[in-house]
Every structure is written in structure tokens, then in C-alpha cells.
PDB file of C-alpha atoms in Angstrom:
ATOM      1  CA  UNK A   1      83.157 117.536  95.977  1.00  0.00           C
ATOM      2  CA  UNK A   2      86.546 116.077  95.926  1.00  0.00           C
ATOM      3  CA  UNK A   3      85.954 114.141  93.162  1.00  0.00           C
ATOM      4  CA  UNK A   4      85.195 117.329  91.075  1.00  0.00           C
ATOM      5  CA  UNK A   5      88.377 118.724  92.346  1.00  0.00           C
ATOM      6  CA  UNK A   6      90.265 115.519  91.168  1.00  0.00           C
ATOM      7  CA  UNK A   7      88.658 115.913  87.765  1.00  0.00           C
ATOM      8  CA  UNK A   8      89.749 119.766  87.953  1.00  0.00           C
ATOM      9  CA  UNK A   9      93.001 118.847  88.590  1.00  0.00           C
ATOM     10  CA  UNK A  10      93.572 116.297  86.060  1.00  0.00           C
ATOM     11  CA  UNK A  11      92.384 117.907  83.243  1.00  0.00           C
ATOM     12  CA  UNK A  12      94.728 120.769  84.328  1.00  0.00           C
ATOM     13  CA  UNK A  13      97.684 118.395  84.069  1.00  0.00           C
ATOM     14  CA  UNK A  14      96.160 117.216  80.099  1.00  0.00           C
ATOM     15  CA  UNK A  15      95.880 120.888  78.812  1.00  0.00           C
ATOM     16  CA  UNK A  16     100.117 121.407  80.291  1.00  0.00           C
ATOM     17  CA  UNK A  17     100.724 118.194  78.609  1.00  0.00           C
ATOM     18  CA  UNK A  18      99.367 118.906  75.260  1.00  0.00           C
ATOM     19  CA  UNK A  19     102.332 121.238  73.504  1.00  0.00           C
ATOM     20  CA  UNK A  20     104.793 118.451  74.552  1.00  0.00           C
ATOM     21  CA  UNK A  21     102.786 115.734  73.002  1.00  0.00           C
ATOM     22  CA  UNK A  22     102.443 118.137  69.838  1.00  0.00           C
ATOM     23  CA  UNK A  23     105.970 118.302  69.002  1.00  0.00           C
ATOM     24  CA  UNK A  24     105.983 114.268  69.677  1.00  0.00           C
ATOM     25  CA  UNK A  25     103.541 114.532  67.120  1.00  0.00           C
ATOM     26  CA  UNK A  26     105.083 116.500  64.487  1.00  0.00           C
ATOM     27  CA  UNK A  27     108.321 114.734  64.973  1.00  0.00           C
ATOM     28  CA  UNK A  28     106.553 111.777  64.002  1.00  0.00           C
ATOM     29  CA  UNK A  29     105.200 113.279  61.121  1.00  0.00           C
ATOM     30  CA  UNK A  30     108.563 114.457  59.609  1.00  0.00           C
ATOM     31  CA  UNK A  31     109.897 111.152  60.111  1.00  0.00           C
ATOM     32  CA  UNK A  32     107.195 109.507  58.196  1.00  0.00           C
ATOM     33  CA  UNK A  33     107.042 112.282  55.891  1.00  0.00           C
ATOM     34  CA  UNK A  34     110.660 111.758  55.451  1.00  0.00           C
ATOM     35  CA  UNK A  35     110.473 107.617  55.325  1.00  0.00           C
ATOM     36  CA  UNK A  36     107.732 108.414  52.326  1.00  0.00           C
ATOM     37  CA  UNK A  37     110.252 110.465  50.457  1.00  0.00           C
ATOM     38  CA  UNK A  38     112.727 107.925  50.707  1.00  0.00           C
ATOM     39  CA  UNK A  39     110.449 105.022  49.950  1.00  0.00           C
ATOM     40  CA  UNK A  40     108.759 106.861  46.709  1.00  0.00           C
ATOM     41  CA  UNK A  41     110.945 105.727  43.789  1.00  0.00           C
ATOM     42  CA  UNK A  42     110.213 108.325  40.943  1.00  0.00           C
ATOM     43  CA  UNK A  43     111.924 111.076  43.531  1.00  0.00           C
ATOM     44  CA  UNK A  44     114.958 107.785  43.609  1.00  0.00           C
ATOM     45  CA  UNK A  45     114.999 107.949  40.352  1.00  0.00           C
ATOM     46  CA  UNK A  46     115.161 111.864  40.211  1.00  0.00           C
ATOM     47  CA  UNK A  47     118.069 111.897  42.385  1.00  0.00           C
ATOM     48  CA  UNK A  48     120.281 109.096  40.229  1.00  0.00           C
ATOM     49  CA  UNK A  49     119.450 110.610  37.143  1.00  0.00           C
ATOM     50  CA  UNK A  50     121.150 114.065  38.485  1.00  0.00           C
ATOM     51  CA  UNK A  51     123.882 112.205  40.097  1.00  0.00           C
ATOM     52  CA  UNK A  52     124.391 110.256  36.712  1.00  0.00           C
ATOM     53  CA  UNK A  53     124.018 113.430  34.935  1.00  0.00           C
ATOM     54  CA  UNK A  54     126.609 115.188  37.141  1.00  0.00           C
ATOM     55  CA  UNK A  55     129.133 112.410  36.500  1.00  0.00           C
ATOM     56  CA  UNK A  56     128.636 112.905  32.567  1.00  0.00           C
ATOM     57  CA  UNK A  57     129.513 116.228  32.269  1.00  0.00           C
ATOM     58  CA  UNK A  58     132.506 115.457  35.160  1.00  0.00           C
ATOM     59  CA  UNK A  59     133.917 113.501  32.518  1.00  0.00           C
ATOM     60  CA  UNK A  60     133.084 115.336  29.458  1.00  0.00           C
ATOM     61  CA  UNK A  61     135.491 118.127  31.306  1.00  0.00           C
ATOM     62  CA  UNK A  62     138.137 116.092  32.088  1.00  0.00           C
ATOM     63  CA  UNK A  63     137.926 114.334  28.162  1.00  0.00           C
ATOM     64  CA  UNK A  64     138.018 118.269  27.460  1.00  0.00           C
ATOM     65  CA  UNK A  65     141.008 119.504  29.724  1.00  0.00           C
ATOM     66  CA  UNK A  66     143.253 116.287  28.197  1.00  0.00           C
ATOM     67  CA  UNK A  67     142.109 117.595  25.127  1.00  0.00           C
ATOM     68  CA  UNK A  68     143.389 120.632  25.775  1.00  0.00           C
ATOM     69  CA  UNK A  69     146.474 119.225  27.589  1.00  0.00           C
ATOM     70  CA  UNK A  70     147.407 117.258  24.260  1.00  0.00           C
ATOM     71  CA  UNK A  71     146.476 120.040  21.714  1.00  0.00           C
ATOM     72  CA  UNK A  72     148.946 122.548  23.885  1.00  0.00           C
ATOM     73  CA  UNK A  73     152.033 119.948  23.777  1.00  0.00           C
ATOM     74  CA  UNK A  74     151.047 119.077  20.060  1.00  0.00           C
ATOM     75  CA  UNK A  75     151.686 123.063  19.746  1.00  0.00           C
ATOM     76  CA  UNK A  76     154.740 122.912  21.889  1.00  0.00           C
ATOM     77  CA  UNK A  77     156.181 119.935  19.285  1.00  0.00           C
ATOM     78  CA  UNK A  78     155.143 121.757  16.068  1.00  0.00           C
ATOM     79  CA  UNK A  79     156.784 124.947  17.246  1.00  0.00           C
ATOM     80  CA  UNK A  80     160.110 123.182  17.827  1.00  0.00           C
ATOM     81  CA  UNK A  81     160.052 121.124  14.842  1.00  0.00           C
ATOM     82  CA  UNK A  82     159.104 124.287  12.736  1.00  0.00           C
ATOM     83  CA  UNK A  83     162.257 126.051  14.688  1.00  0.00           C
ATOM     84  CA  UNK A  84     164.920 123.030  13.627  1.00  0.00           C
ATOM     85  CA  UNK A  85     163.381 122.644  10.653  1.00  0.00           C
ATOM     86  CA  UNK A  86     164.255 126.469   9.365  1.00  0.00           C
ATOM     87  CA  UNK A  87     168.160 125.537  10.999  1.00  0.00           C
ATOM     88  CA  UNK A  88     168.128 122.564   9.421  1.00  0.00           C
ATOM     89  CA  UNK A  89     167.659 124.084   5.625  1.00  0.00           C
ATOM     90  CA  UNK A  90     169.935 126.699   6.858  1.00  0.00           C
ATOM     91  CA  UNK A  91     172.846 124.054   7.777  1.00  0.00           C
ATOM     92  CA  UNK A  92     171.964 122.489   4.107  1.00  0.00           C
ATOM     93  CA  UNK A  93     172.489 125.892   2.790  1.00  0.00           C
ATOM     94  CA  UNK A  94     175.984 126.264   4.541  1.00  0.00           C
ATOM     95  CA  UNK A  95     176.868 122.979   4.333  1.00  0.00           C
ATOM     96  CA  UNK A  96     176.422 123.519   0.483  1.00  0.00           C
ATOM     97  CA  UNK A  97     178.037 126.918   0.662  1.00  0.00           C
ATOM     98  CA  UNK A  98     180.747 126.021   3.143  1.00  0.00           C
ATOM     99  CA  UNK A  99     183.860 127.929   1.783  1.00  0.00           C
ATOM    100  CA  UNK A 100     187.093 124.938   1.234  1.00  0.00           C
ATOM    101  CA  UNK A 101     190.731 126.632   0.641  1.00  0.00           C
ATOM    102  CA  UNK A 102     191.822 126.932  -3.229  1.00  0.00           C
ATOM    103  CA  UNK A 103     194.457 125.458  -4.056  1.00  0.00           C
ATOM    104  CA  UNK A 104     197.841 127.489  -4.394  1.00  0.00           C
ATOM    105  CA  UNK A 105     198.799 127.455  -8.229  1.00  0.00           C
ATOM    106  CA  UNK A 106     202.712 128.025  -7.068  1.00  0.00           C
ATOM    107  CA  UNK A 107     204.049 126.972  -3.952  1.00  0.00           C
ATOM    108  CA  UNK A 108     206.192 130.787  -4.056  1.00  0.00           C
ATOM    109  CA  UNK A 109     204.194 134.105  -4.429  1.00  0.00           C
ATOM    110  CA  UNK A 110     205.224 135.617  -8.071  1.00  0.00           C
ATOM    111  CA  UNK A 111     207.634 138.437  -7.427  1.00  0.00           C
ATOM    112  CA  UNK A 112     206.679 142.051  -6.768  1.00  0.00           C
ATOM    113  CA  UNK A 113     203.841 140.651  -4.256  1.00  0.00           C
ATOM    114  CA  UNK A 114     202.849 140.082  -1.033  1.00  0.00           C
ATOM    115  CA  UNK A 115     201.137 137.085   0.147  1.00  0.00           C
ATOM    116  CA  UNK A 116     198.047 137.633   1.590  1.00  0.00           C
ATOM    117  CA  UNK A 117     197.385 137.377   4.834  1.00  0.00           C
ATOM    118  CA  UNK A 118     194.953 133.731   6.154  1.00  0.00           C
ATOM    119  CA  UNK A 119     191.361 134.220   5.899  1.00  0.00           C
ATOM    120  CA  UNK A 120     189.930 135.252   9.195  1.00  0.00           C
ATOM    121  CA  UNK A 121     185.808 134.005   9.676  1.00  0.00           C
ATOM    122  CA  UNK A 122     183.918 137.787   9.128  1.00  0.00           C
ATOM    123  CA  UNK A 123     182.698 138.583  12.944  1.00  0.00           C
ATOM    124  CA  UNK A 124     183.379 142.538  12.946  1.00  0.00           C
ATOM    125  CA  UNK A 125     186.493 142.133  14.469  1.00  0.00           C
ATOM    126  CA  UNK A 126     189.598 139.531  14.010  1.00  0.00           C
ATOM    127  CA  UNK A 127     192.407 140.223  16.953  1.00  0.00           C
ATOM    128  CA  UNK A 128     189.700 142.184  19.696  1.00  0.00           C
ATOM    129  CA  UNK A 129     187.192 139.269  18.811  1.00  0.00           C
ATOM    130  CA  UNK A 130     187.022 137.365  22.136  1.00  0.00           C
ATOM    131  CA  UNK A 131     185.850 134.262  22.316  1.00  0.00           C
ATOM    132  CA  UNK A 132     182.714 133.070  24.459  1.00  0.00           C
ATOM    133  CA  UNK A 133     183.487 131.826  27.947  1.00  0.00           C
ATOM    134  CA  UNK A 134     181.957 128.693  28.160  1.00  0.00           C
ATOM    135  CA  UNK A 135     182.500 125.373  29.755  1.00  0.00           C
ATOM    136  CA  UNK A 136     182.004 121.664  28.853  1.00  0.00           C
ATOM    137  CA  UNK A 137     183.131 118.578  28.749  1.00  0.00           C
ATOM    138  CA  UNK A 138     185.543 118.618  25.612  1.00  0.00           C
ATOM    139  CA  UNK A 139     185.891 114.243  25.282  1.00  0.00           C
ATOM    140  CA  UNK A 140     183.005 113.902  23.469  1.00  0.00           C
ATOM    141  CA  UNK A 141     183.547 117.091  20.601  1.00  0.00           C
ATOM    142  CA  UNK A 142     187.065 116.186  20.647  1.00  0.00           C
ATOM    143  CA  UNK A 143     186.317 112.207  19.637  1.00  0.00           C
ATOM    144  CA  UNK A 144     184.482 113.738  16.662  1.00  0.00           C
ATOM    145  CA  UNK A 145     187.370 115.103  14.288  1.00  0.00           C
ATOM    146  CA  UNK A 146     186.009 117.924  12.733  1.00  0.00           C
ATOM    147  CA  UNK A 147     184.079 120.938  12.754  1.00  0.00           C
ATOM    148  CA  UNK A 148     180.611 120.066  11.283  1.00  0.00           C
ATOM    149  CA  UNK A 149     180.787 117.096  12.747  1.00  0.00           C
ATOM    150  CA  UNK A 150     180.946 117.953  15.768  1.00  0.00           C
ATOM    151  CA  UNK A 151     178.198 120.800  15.010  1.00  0.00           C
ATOM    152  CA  UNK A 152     175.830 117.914  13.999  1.00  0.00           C
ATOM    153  CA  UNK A 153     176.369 116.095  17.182  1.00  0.00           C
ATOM    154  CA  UNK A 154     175.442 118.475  19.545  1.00  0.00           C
ATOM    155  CA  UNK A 155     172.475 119.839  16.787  1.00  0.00           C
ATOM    156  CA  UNK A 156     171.169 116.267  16.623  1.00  0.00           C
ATOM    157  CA  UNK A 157     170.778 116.321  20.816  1.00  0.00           C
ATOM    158  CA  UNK A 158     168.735 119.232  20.379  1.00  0.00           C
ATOM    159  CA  UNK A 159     166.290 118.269  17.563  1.00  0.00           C
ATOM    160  CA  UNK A 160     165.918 115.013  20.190  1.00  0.00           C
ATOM    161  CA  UNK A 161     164.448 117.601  22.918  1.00  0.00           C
ATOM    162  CA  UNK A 162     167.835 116.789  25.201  1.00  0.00           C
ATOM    163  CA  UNK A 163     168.472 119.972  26.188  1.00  0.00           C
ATOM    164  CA  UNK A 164     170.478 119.556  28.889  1.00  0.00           C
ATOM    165  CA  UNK A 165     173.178 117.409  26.773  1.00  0.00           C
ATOM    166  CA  UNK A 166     172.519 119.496  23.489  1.00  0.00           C
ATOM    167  CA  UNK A 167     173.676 123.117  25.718  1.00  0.00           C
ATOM    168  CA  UNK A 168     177.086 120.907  27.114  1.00  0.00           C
ATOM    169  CA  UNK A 169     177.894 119.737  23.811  1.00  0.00           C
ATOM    170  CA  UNK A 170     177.186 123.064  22.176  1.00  0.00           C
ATOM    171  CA  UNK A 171     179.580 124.835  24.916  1.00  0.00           C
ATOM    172  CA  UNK A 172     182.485 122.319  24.475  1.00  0.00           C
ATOM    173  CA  UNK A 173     181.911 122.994  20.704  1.00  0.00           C
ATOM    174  CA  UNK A 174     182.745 126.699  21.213  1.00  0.00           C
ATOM    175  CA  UNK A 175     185.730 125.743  23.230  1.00  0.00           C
ATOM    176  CA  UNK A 176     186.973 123.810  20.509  1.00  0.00           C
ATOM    177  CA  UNK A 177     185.761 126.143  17.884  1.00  0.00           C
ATOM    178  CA  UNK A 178     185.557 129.104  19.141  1.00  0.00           C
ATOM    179  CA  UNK A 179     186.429 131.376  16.123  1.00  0.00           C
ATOM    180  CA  UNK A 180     184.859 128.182  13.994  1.00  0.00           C
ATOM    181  CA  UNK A 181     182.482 128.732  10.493  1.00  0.00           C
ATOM    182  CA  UNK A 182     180.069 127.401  12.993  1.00  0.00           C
ATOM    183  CA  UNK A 183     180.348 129.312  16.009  1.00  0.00           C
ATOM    184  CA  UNK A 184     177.331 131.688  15.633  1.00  0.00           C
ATOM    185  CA  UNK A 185     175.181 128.757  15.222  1.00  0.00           C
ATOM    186  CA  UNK A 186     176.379 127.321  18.247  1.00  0.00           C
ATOM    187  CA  UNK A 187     176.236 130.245  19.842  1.00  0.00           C
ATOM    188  CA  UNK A 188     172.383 130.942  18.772  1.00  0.00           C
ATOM    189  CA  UNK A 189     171.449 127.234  19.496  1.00  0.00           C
ATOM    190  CA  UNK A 190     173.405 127.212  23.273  1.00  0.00           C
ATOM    191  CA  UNK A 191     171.129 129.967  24.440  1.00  0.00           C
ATOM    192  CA  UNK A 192     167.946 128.059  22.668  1.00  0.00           C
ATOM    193  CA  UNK A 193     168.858 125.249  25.098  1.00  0.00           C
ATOM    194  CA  UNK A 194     168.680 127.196  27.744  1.00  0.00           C
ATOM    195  CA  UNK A 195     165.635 129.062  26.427  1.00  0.00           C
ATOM    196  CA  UNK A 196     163.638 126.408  26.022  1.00  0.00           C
ATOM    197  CA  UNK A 197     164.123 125.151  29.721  1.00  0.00           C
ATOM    198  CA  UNK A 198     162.973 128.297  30.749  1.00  0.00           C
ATOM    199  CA  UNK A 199     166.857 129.491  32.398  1.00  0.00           C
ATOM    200  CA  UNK A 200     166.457 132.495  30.705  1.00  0.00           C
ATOM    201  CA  UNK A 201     169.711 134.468  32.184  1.00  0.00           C
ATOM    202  CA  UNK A 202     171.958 131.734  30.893  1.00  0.00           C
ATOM    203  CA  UNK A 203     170.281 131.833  27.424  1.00  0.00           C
ATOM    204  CA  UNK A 204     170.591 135.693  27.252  1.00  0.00           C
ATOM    205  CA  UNK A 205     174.368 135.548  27.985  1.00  0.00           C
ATOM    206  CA  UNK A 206     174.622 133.216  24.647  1.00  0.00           C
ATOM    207  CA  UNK A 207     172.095 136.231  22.599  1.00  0.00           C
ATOM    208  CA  UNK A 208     174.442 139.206  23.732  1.00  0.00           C
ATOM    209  CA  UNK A 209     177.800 137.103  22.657  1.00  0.00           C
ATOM    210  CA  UNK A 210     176.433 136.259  19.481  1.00  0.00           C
ATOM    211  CA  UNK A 211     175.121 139.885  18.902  1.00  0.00           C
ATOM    212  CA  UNK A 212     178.534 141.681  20.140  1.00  0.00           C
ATOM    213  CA  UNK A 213     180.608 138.985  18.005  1.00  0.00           C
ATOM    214  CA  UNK A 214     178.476 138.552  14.931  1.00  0.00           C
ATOM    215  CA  UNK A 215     176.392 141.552  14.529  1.00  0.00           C
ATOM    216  CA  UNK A 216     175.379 140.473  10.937  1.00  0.00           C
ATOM    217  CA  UNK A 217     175.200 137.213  11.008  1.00  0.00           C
ATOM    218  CA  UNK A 218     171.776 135.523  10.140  1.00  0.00           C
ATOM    219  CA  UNK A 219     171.085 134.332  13.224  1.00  0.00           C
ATOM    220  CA  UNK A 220     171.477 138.178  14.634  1.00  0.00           C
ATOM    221  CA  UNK A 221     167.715 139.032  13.958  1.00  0.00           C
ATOM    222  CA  UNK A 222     166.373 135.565  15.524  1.00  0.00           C
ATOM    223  CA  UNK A 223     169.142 136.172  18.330  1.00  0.00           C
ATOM    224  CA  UNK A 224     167.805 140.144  19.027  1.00  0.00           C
ATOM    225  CA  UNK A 225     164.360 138.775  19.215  1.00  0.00           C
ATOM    226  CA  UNK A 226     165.196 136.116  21.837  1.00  0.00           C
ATOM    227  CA  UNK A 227     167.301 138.539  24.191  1.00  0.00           C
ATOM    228  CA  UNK A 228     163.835 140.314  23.966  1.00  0.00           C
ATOM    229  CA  UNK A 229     161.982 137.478  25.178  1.00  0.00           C
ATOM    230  CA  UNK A 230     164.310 136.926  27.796  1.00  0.00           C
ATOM    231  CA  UNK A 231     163.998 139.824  29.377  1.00  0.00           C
ATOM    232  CA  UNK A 232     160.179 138.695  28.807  1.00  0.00           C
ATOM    233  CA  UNK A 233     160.605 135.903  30.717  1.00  0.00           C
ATOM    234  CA  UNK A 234     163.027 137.442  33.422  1.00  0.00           C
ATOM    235  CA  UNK A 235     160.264 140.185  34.278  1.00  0.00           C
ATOM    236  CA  UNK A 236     162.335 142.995  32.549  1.00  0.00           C
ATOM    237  CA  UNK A 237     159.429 144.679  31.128  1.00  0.00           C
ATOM    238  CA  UNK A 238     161.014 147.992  30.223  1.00  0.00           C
ATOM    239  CA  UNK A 239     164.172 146.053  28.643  1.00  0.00           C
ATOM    240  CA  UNK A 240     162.092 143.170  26.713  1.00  0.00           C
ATOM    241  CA  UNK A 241     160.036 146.644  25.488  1.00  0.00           C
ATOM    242  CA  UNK A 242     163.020 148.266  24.268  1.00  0.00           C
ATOM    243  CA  UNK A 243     164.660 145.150  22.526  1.00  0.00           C
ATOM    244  CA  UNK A 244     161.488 143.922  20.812  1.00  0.00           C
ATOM    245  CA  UNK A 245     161.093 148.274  19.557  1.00  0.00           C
ATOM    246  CA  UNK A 246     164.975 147.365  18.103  1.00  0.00           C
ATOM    247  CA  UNK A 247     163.724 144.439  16.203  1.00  0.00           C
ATOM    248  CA  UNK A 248     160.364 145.711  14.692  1.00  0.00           C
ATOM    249  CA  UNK A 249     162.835 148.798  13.819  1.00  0.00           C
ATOM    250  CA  UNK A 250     165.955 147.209  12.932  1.00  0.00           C
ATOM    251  CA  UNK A 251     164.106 143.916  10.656  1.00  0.00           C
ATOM    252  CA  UNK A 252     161.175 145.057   9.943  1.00  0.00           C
ATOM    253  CA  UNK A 253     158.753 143.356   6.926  1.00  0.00           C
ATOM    254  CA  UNK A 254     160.476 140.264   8.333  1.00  0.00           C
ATOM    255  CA  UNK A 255     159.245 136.800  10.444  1.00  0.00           C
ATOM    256  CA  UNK A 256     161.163 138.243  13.329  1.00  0.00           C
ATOM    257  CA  UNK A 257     159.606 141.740  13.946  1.00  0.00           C
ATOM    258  CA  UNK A 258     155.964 140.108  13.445  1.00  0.00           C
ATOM    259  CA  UNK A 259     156.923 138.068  16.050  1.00  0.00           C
ATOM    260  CA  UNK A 260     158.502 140.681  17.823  1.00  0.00           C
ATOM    261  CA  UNK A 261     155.417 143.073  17.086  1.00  0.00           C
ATOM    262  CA  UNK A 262     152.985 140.545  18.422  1.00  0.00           C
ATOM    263  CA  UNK A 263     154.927 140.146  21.847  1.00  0.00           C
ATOM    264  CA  UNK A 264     155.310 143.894  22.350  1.00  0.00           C
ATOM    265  CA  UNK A 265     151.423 144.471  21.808  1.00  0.00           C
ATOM    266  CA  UNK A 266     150.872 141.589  24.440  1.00  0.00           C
ATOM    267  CA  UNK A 267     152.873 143.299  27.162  1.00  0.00           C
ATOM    268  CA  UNK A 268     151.229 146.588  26.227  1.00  0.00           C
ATOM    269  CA  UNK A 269     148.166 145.459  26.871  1.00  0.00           C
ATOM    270  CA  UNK A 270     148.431 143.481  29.610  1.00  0.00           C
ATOM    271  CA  UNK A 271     149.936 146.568  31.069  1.00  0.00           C
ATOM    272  CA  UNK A 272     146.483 147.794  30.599  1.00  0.00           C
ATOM    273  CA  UNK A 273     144.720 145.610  32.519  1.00  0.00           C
TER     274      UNK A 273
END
């Protein structure tokens, strides 16, 4: 009799043991299952091909972003050169064209006339005509002797992409020159230094001079259309809207207002967005 409860007993405590020695079990089986997975060599293989495959197109984006990265500077390069290129036939032009004094045919007027008055550069206005406050270091125009050669020296900084030494020779050219043949120039190319480093305020101040000193200059179109993009770049919206509307009207058929025209539809529609 006590035997039979001793056998009653234990195979009580077997059946309460049995759910603990199933999950023993099926731990045991994951692990294996796991150690199979890891031991079978076509799912290895599986797993380095996608890892491989992963890597590949890793560096096919990275060979496409410096792709990009070089294509966008090689833009950045043409559009300058294409920019100094255009001022560069225009200086041959002027340089060509560059007005030189005649020379007197009598050292005294003939009698019954008056001499005429010096030639004063056409900018709209000769004794309101202010010039542009700028400021520079005046050694280096001063060492050059003349004019256009000074001109050239601070022109040849900016075709070098030295912007920052291009805009101070530029401004101690104006202080030199400032009622000079080529002051407009100057003017035009000061604020495309400071375009072109993105201080857009500064370069504005160098568009409105030229435009309220020069108004028909030939750099007046090309300087309208950068006061435009200035305000552009400043956030302006409304004013960049109204200055690009002046240059489509103002120039239109021309380089300029296409450009201008293609700017104004940009902010238009990103308005829409």
C-alpha cells in the first residue's frame, strides 16, 4: 500500500515537471535550429552576396553624387567664364573705341568764338553727379599710372575667382576714378564681387549707383537684372518681382529679360507650391 502511494506520488511530481522540461526542449531546438542555419553555407553565401550587393550600389551613389558634385561646379566655372568672357569683348570694344583728345589746330580760339567747355564722361548729370562712396586701399591702383590699367588689374583678380581682392581693387579704382571712362564697369563688376560671394546687400548698393549714375549705360540692363536677383537672394520677393517685371518691360527681346523672365516664373511658381 505505501508503495502504491510512492508510485502515486512520483508520477505526480513527472506530469508538474513536464512543461518545464518542454521549454528546455524547445530551447534546445532553436539553438540547434539556429547552429544549422549558421553552419549551412548556401544561406552564407546568400547573406554575402546581399551584403556585397549592398556595397555596390553604396558606391555606385556616391560615384553618382561626385558626379553630380563635379558637373554642378563645371556649371558654376562655365557660367563665370561665359560672364567675363562677354566683358572681356566688351573692354576690346572700348578699348578700341576709347575716345583720345584731338589735337587743337591753334593754340588761340579764332575770334568771334567761344571755347568750348572740357568734355564731361555722359552719366545724366555732370555737377549733381556724385560719386560712389567706396573704400579701398588706394597703393596698389595708384602704383598703376593710368586708367585702364588700373581697370585691368582689378578685372584680371576677378576673372582669377579672387573676389575678395578683385571688389578692394575695384573700390580703390572708383576712388581714383570716380568720374573715369571706366567707372560704370567698375561699378557693375564691384557689385559682381560681391554677388558672387553671395553678400548680396553690398552688391545691390554697387547696382543702384550704377543705375542712378549711368542710367544708359550698357551695363544698365545686366545691372537692373542683378538688383533683381538681389532682392532674390535677400528674400525680397515682392521687390525682386517688381525689378525683374522692369527688365522683361524695359529690355525686352533681349539676353537680360529671358533671364529675367525665367527667374520671375521660378518665384511664381514656387509661390505656388
Amino acid at each position: 500500500m505505501i508503495a502504491k502511494k510512492y508510485m502515486l506520488v512520483l508520477a505526480a511530481a513527472l506530469v508538474a515537471a513536464a512543461p518545464a522540461h518542454a521549454q528546455r526542449v524547445s530551447l534546445a531546438d532553436r539553438v540547434a535550429a539556429l547552429e544549422a542555419k549558421a553552419n549551412n553555407p548556401q544561406q552564407n553565401l546568400d547573406l554575402l552576396n546581399k551584403v556585397t550587393q549592398q556595397e555596390s550600389e553604396l558606391r555606385e551613389l556616391r560615384a553618382q553624387l561626385e558626379q553630380l558634385q563635379n558637373e554642378n561646379e563645371q556649371l558654376k566655372q562655365r557660367n563665370r567664364d561665359q560672364y567675363l568672357d562677354l566683358d572681356g569683348r566688351l573692354n576690346r570694344l572700348e578699348g578700341s573705341a576709347t575716345p583720345t583728345a584731338p589735337a587743337p589746330a591753334s593754340t588761340t580760339p579764332p575770334l568771334g568764338t567761344a571755347p568750348k567747355p572740357a568734355t564731361v564722361p555722359a552719366s545724366g548729370a555732370t555737377t549733381a553727379e556724385r560719386p560712389p562712396s567706396v573704400h579701398g586701399d588706394m597703393g596698389a591702383m595708384s602704383a598703376t599710372g593710368d586708367e585702364r590699367t588700373a581697370y585691368n588689374v582689378a578685372f584680371d583678380k576677378l576673372k582669377a575667382g579672387d573676389y575678395a581682392d578683385a571688389a578692394q581693387l575695384f573700390t580703390s579704382f572708383l576712388q581714383l576714378y570716380p568720374s573715369g571712362v571706366y567707372a560704370p564697369n567698375a561699378l557693375y563688376w564691384l557689385g559682381e564681387s560681391y554677388y558672387v560671394t553671395q553678400n548680396y546687400a553690398l552688391a545691390a548698393d554697387q547696382f543702384r549707383a550704377l543705375l542712378a549714375q549711368y542710367p544708359t549705360h550698357d551695363k544698365a540692363s545686366g545691372a537692373l537684372l542683378k538688383l533683381g536677383l538681389c532682392d532674390y537672394g535677400l528674400g525680397k520677393l515682392p521687390e525682386a518681382e517688381r525689378t525683374l517685371g522692369e527688365v522683361i518691360a524695359k529690355y525686352p527681346g533681349t539676353d537680360v529679360a529671358r533671364t529675367a523672365d525665367d527667374r520671375l516664373r521660378a518665384i511664381q511658381l514656387g509661390r505656388l507650391r
